[in-house]
Amino acid sequence: QVQLVESGGGLVQAGGSLRLSCAASGIIFNIYDMAWYRQAPGKQRELVATITSGGSTNYADSVKGRFSISRDNAKNTVYLQMNSLKPEDTAVYYCNADIGSSPMYAYNLWGQGTQVTVSS
């Protein structure tokens, strides 16, 4: 059974930085698109950043220039480097990935989430 396990969340002051990691474990044929989402209290989950298997990236306007998504395909891991953090970045951050368990079958998987809290 494949799992996505996030780490790296925590409490940071405004203007600080955090680096989130999300590692996939289990029987994996290939990992296609990977992404980070976040959900603040009382709000809907929103897309933060995406990265394709080839390394193409896309970002929400609210984090452009501050966040950077990257991946290490050899380690089945995706990262989110978050700089110049703001209190409005406070949320639970979720990893998401399209997992290929065989050449003919792929499915979407979520991590359990990691809390990021930015104090003013």
Phi, psi and omega in degrees: 000129183275139177231149170249124183239116180270154174206165175105355178288172179162195180255131181217152176281155176305137183093349181276186184227152171217153174236118177267146175234150176217115182250133176264134179229153181121195182275110186232126174275315180199154173242124183268237181294142174233154185205161170242135174239166173215154178221116177271158180304129178077006181238163177283155175294136181231151179284133179258309183200152177228156175213132179277172178297336178272354176100004176287137186239158176212146185226150169293147182303327185292343182241357181302134180086348180244324182253151178221126178259141178211169180213154174240101185295329180293333181256003183052044186231140174241146183237156171225108175271121184243116180244164179048048184295146180240156177305328180287354173277354179299125183182170165272127182258131183242138172270144179221142181209148170266114187254128172263117179269347176201172179298340186250356187223130177220154180212164181262140185224143177248147169277179185274346178097150176223136185278132172240123179236125180247118181267147182271000000 
